[in-house]
PDB file of N, CA and C in Angstrom:
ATOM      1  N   UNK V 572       4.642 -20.121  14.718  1.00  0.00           N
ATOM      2  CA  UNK V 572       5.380 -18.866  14.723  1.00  0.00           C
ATOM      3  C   UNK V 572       5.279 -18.260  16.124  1.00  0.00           C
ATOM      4  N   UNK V 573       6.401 -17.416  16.855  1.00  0.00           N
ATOM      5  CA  UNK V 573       6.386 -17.388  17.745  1.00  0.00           C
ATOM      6  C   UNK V 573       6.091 -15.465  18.026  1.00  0.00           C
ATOM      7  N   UNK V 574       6.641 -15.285  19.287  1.00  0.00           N
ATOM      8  CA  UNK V 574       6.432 -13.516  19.609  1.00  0.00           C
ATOM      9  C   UNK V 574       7.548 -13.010  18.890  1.00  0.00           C
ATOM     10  N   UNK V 575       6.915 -11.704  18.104  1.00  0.00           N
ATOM     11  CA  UNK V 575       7.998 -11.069  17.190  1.00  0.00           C
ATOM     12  C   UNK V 575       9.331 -10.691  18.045  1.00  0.00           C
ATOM     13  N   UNK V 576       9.292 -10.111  18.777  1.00  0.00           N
ATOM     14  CA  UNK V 576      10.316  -9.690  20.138  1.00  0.00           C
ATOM     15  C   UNK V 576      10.085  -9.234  21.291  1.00  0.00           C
ATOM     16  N   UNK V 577      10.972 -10.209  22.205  1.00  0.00           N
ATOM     17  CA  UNK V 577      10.474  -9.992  23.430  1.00  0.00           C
ATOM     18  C   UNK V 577      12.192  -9.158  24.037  1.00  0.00           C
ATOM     19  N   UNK V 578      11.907  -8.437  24.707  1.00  0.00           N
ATOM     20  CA  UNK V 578      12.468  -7.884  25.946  1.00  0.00           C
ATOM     21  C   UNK V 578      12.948  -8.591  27.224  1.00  0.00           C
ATOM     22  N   UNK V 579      13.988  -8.892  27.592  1.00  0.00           N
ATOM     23  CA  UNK V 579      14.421  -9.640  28.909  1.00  0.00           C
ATOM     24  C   UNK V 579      15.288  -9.018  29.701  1.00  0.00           C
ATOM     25  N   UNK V 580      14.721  -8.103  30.764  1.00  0.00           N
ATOM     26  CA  UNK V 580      15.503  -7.378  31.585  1.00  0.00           C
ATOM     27  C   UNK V 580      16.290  -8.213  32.817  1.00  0.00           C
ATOM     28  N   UNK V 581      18.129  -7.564  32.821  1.00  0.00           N
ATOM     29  CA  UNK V 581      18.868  -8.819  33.550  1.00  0.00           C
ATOM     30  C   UNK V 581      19.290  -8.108  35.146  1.00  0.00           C
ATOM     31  N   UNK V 582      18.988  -8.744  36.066  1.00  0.00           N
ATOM     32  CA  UNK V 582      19.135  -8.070  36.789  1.00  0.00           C
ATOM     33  C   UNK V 582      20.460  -8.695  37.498  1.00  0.00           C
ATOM     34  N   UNK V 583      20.968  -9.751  37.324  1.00  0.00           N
ATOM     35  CA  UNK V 583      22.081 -10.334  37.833  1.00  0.00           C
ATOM     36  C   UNK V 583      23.196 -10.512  36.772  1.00  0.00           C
ATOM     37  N   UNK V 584      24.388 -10.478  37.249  1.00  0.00           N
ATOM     38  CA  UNK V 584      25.673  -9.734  37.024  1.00  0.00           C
ATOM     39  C   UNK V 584      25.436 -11.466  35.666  1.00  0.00           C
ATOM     40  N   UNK V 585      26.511 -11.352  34.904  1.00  0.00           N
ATOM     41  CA  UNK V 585      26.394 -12.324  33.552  1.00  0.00           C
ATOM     42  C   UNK V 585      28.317 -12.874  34.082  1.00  0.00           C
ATOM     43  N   UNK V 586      27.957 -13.593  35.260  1.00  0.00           N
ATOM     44  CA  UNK V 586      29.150 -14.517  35.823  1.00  0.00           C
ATOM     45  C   UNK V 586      28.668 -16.029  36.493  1.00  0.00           C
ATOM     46  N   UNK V 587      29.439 -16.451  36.284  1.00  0.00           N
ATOM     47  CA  UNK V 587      29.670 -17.911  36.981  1.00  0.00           C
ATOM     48  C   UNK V 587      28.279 -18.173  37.948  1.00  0.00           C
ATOM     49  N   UNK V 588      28.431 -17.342  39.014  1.00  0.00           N
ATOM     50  CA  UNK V 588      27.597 -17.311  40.030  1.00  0.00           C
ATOM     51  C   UNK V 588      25.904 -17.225  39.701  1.00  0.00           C
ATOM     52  N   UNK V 589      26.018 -16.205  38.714  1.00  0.00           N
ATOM     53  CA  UNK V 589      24.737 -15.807  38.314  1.00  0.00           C
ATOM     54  C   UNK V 589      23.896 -16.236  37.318  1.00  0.00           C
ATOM     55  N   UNK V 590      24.853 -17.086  36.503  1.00  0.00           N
ATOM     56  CA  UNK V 590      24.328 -17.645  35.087  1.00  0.00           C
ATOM     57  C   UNK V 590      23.410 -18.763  35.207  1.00  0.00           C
ATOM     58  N   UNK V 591      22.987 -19.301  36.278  1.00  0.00           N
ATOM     59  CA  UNK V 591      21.710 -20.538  36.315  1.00  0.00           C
ATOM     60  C   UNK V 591      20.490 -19.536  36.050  1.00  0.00           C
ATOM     61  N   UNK V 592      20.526 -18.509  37.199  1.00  0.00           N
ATOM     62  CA  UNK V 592      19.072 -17.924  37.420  1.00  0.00           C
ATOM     63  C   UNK V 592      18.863 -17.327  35.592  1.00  0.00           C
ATOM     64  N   UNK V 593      19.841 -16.486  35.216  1.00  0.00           N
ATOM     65  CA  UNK V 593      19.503 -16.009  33.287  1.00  0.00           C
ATOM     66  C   UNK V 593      19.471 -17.166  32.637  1.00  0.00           C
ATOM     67  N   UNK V 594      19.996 -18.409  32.581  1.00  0.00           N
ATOM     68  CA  UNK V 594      19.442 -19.755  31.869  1.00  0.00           C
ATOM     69  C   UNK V 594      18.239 -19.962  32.025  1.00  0.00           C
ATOM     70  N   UNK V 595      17.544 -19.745  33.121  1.00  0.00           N
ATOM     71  CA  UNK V 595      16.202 -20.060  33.319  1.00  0.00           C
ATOM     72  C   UNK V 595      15.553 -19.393  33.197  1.00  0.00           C
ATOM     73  N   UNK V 596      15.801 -18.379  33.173  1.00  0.00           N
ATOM     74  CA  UNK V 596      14.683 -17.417  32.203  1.00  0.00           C
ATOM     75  C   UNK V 596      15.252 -16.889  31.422  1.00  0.00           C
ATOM     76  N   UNK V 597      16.182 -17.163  30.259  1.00  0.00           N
ATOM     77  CA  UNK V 597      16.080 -17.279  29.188  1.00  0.00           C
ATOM     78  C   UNK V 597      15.428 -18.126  28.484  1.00  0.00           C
ATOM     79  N   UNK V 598      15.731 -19.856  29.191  1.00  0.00           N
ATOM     80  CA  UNK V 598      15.018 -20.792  28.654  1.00  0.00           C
ATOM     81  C   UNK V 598      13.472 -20.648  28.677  1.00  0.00           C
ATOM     82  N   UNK V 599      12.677 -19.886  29.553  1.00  0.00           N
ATOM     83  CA  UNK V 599      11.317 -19.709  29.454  1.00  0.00           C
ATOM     84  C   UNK V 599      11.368 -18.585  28.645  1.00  0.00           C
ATOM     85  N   UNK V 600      12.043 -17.799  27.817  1.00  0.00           N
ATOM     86  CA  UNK V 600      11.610 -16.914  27.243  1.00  0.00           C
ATOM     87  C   UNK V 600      11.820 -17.288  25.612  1.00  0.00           C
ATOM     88  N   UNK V 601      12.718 -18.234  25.476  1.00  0.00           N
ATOM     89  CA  UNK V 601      13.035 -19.150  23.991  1.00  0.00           C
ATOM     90  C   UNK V 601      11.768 -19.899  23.825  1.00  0.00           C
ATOM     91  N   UNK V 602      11.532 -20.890  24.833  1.00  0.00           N
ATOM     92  CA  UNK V 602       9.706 -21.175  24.728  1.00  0.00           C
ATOM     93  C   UNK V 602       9.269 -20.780  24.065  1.00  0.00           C
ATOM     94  N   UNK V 603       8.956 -19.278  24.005  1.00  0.00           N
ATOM     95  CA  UNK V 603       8.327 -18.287  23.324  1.00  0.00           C
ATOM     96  C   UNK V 603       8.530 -18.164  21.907  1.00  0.00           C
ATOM     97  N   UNK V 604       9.703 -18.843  21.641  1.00  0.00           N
ATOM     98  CA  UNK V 604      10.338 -19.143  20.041  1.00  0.00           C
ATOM     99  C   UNK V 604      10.126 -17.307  19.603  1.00  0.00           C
ATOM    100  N   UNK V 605      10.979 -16.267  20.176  1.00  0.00           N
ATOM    101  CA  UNK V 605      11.104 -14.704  19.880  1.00  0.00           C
ATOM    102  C   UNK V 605      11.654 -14.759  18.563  1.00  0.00           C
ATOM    103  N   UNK V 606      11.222 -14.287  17.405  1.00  0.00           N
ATOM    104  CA  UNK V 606      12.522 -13.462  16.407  1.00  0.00           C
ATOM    105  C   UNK V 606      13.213 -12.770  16.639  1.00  0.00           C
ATOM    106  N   UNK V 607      13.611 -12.257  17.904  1.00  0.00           N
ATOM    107  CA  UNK V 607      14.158 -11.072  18.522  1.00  0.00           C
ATOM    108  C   UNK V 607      14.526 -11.393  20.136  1.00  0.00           C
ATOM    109  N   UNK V 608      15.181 -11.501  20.641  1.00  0.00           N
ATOM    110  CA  UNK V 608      15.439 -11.690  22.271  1.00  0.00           C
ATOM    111  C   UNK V 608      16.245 -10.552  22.120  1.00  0.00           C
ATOM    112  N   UNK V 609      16.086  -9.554  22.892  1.00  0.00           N
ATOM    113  CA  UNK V 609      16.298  -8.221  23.579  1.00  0.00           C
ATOM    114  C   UNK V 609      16.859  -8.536  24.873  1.00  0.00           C
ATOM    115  N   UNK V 610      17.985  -8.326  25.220  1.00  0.00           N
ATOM    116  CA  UNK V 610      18.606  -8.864  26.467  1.00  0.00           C
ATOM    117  C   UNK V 610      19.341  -7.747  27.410  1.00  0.00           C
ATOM    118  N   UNK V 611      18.123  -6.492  28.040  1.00  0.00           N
ATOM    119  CA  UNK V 611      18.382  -5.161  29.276  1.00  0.00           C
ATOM    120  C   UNK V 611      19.229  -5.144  30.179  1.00  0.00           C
ATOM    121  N   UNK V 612      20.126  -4.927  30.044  1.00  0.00           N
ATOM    122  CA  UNK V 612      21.896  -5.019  30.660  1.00  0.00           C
ATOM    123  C   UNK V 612      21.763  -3.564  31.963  1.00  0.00           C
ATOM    124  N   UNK V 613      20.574  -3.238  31.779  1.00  0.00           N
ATOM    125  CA  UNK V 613      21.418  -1.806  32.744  1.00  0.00           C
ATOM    126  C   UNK V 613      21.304  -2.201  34.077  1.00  0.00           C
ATOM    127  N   UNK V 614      20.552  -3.394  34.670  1.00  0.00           N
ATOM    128  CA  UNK V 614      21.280  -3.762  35.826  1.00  0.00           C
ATOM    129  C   UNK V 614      22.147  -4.747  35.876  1.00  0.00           C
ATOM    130  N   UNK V 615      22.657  -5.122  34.907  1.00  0.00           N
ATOM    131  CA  UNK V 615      23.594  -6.055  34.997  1.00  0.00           C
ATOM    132  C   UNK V 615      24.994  -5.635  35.255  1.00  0.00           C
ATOM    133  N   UNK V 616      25.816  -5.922  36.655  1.00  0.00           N
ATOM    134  CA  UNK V 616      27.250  -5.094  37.371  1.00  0.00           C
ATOM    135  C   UNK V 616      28.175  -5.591  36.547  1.00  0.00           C
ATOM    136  N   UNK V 617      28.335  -7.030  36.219  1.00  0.00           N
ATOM    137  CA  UNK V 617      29.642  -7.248  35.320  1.00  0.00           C
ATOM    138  C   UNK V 617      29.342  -8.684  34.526  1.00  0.00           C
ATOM    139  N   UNK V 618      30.346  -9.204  33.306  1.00  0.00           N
ATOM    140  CA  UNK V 618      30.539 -10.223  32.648  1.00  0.00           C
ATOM    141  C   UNK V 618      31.625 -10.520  32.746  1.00  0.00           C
ATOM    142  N   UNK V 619      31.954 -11.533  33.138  1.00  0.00           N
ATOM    143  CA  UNK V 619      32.991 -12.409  33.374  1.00  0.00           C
ATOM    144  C   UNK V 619      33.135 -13.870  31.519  1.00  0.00           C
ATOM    145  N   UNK V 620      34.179 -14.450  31.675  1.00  0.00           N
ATOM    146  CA  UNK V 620      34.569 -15.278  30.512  1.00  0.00           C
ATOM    147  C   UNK V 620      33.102 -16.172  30.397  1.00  0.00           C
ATOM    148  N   UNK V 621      32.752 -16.360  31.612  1.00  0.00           N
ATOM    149  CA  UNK V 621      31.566 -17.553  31.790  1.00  0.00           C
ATOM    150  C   UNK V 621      30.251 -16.646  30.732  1.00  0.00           C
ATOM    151  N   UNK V 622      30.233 -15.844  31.291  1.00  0.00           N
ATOM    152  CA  UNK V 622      28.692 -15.167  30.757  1.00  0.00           C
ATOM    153  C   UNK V 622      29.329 -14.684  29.033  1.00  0.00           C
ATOM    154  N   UNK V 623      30.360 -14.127  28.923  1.00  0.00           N
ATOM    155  CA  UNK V 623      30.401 -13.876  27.041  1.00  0.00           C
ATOM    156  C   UNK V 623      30.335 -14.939  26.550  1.00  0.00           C
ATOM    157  N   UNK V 624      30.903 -16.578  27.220  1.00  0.00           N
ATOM    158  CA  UNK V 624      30.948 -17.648  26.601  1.00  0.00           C
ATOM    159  C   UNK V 624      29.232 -18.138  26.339  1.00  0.00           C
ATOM    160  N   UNK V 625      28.233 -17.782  27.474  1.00  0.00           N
ATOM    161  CA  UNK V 625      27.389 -18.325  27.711  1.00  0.00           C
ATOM    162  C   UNK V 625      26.026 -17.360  26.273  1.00  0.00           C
ATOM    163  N   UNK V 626      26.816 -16.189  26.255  1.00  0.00           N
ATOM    164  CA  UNK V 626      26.440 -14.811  25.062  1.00  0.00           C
ATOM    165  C   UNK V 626      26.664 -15.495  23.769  1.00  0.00           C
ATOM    166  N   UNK V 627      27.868 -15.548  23.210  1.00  0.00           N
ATOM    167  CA  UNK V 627      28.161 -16.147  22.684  1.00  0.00           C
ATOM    168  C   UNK V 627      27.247 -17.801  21.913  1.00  0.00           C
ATOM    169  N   UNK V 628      27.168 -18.744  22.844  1.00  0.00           N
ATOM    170  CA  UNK V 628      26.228 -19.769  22.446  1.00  0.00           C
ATOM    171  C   UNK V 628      25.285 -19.454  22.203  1.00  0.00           C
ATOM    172  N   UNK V 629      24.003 -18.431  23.037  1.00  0.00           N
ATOM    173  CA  UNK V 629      23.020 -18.342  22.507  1.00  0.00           C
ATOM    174  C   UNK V 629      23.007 -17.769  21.638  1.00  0.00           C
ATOM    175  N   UNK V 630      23.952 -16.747  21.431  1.00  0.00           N
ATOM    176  CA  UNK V 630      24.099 -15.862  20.025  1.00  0.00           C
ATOM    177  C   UNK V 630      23.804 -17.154  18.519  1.00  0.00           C
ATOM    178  N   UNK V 631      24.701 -17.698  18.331  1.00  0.00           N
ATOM    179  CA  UNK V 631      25.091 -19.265  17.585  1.00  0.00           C
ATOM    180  C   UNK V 631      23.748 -19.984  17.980  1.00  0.00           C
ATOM    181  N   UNK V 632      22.726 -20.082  18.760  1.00  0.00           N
ATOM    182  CA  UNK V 632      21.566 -20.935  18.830  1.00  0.00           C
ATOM    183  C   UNK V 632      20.226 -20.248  17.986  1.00  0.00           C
ATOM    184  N   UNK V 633      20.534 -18.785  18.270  1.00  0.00           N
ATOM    185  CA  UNK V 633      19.256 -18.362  18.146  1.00  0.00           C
ATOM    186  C   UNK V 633      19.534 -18.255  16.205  1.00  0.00           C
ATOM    187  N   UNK V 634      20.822 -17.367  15.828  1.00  0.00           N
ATOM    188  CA  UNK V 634      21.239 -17.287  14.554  1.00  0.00           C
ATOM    189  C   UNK V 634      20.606 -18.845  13.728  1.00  0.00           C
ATOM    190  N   UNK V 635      20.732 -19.980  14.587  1.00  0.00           N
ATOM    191  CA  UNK V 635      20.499 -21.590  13.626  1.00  0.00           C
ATOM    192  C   UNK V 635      19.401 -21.529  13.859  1.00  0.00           C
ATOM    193  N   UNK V 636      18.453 -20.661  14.455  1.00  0.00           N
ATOM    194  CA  UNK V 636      16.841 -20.785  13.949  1.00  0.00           C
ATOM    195  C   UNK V 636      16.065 -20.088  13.296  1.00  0.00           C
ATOM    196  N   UNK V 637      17.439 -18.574  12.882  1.00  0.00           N
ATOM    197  CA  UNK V 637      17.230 -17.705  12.073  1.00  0.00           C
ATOM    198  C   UNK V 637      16.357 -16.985  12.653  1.00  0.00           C
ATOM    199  N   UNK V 638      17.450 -16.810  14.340  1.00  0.00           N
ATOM    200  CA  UNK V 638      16.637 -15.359  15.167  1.00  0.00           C
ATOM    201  C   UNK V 638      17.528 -14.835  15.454  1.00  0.00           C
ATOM    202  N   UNK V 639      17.555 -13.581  16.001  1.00  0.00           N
ATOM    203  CA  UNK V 639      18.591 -12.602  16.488  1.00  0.00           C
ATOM    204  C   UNK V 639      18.413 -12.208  17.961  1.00  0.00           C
ATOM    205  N   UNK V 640      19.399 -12.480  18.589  1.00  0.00           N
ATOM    206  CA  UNK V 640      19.971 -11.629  20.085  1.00  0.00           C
ATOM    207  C   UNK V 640      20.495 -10.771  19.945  1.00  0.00           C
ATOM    208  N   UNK V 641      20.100  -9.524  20.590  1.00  0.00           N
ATOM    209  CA  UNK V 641      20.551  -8.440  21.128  1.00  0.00           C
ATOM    210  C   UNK V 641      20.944  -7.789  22.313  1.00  0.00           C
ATOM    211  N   UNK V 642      21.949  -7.336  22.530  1.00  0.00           N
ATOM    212  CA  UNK V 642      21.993  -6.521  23.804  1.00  0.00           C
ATOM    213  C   UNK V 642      21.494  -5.200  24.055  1.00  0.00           C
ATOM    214  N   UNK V 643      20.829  -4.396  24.822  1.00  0.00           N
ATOM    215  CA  UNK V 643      20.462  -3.386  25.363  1.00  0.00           C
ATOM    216  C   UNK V 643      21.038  -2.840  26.595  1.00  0.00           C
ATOM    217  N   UNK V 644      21.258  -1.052  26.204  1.00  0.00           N
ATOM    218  CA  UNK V 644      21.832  -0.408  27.223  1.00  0.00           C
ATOM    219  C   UNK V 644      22.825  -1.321  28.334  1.00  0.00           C
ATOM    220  N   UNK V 645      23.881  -1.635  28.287  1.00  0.00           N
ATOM    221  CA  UNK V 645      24.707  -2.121  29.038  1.00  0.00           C
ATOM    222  C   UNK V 645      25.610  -1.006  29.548  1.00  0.00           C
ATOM    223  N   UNK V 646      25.489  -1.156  31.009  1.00  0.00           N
ATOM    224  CA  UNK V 646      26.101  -0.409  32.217  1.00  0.00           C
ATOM    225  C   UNK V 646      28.488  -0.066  31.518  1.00  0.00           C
ATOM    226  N   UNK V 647      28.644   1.315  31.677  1.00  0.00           N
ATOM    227  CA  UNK V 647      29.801   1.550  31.201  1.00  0.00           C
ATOM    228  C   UNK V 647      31.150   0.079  31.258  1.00  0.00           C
ATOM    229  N   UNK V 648      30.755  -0.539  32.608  1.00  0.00           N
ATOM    230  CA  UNK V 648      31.834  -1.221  32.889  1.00  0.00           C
ATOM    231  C   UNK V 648      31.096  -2.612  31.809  1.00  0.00           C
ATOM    232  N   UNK V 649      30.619  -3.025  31.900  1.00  0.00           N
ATOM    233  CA  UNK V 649      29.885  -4.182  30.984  1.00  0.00           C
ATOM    234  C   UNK V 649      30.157  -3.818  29.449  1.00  0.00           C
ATOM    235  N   UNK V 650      29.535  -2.727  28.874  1.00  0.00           N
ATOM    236  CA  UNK V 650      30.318  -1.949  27.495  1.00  0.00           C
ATOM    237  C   UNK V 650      31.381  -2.245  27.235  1.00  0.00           C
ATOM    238  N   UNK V 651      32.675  -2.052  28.278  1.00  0.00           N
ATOM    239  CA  UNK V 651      34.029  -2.023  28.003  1.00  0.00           C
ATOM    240  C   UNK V 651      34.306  -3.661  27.815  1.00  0.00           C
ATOM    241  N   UNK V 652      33.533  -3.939  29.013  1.00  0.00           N
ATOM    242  CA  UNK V 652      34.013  -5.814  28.840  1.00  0.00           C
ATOM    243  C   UNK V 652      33.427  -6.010  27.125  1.00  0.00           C
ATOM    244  N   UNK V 653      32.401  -5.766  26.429  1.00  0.00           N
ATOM    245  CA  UNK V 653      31.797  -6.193  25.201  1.00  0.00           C
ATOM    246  C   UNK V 653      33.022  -5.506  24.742  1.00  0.00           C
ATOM    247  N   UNK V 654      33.369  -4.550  24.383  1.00  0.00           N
ATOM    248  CA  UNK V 654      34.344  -3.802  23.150  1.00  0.00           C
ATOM    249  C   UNK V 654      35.911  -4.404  23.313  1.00  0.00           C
ATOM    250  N   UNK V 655      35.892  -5.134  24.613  1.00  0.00           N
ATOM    251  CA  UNK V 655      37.538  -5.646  24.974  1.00  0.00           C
ATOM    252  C   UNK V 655      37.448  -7.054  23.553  1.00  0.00           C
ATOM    253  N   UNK V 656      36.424  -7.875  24.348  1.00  0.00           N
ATOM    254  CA  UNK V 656      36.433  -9.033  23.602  1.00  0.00           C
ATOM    255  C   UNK V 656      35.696  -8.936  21.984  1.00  0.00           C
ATOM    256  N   UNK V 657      35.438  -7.910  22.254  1.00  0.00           N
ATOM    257  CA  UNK V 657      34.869  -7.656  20.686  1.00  0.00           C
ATOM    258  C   UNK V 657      33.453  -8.485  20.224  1.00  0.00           C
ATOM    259  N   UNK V 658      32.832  -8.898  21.278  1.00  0.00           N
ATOM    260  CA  UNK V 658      31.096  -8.904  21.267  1.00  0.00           C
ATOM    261  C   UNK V 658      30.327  -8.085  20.634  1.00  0.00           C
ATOM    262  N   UNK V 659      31.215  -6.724  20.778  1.00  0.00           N
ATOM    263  CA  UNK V 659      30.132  -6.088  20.251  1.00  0.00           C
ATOM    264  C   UNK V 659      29.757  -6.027  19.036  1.00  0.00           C
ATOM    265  N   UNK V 660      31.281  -6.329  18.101  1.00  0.00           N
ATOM    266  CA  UNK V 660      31.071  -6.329  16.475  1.00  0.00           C
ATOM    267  C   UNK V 660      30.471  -7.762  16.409  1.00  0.00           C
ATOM    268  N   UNK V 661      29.916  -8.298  17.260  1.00  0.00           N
ATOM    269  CA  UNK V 661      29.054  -9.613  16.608  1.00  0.00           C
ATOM    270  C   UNK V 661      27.611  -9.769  16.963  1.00  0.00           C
ATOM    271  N   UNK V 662      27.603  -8.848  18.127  1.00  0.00           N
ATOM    272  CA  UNK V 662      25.951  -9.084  18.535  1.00  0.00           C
ATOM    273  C   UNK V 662      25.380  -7.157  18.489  1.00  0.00           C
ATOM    274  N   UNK V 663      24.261  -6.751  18.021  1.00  0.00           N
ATOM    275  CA  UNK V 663      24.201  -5.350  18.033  1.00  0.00           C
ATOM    276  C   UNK V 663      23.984  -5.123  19.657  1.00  0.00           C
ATOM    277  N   UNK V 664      25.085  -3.902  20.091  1.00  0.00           N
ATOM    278  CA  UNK V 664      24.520  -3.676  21.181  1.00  0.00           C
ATOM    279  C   UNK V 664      24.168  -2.069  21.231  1.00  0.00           C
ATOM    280  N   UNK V 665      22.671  -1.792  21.815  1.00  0.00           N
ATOM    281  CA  UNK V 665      22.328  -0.525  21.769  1.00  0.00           C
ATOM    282  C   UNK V 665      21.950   0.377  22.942  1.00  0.00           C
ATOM    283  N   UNK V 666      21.941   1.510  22.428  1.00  0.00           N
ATOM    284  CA  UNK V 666      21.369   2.475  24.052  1.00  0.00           C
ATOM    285  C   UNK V 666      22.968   2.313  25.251  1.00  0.00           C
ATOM    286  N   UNK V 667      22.416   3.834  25.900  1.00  0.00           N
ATOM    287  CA  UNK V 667      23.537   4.136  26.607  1.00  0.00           C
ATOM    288  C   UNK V 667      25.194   4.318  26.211  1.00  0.00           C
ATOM    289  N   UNK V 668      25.180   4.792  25.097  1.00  0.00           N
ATOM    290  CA  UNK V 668      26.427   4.601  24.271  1.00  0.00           C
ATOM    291  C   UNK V 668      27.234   6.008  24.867  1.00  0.00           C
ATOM    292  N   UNK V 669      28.928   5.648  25.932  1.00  0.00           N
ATOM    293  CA  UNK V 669      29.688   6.252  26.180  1.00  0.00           C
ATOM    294  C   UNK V 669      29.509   8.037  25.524  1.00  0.00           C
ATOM    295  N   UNK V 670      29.097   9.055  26.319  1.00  0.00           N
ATOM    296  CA  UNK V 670      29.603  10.324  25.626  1.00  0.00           C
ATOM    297  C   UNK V 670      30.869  10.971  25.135  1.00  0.00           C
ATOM    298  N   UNK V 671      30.649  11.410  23.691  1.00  0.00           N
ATOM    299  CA  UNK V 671      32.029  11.767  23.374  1.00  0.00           C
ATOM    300  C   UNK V 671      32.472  12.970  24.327  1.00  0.00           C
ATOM    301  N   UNK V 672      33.679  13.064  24.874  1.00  0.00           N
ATOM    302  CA  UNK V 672      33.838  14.393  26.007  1.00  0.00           C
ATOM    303  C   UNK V 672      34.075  15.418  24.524  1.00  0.00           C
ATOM    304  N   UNK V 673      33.868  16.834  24.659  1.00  0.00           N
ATOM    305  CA  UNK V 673      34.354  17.795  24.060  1.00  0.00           C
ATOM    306  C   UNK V 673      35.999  18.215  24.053  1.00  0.00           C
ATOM    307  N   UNK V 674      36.070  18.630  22.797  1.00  0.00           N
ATOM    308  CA  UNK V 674      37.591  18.895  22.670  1.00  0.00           C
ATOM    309  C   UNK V 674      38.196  20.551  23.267  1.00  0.00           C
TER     310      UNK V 674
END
């Protein structure tokens, strides 16, 4: 049995360019066999097709071991990319949630 949940703060953008360095420490943090991977978006600048695709799989990896990924606080422009493609109704994403303006 592994760590109930771990926390993985991202500091590089979830694109093409950037997706080796979060494979590799994601992959050292699956090691860990988490019930929970917590995945800290507030420095993360943007997601591109590469990184929801790359969201996406682990989403589908961790679910077939009967664990859950999550996203945390993701930066406004990253939010919008999750709610465009509709990530968000599949993976919970929490914290930092857009203010409603007053009427």
């Amino acid at each position: 049995m592994g760590i109930p949940v771990i926390e993985l703060r991202v500091a590089e953008s979830f694109t093409g360019a950037g997706l080796s360095s979060i494979r590799e420490s994601v992959a050292e943090v699956l090691a860990l066999e988490p019930s929970v991977l917590t995945l800290d978006l507030r420095d993360c600048a943007s997601v591109d097709a590469a990184g929801i695709a790359y969201l996406l799989d682990l989403h589908r990896r961790m679910r077939r071991e009967g664990n859950r990924l999550e996203l945390q606080h993701p930066t406004p422009r990253v939010r919008r990319v999750l709610q465009h493609v509709r990530l968000d109704r599949i993976l919970p994403v929490h914290g930092d949630q857009p203010e409603l303006s007053a009427l």
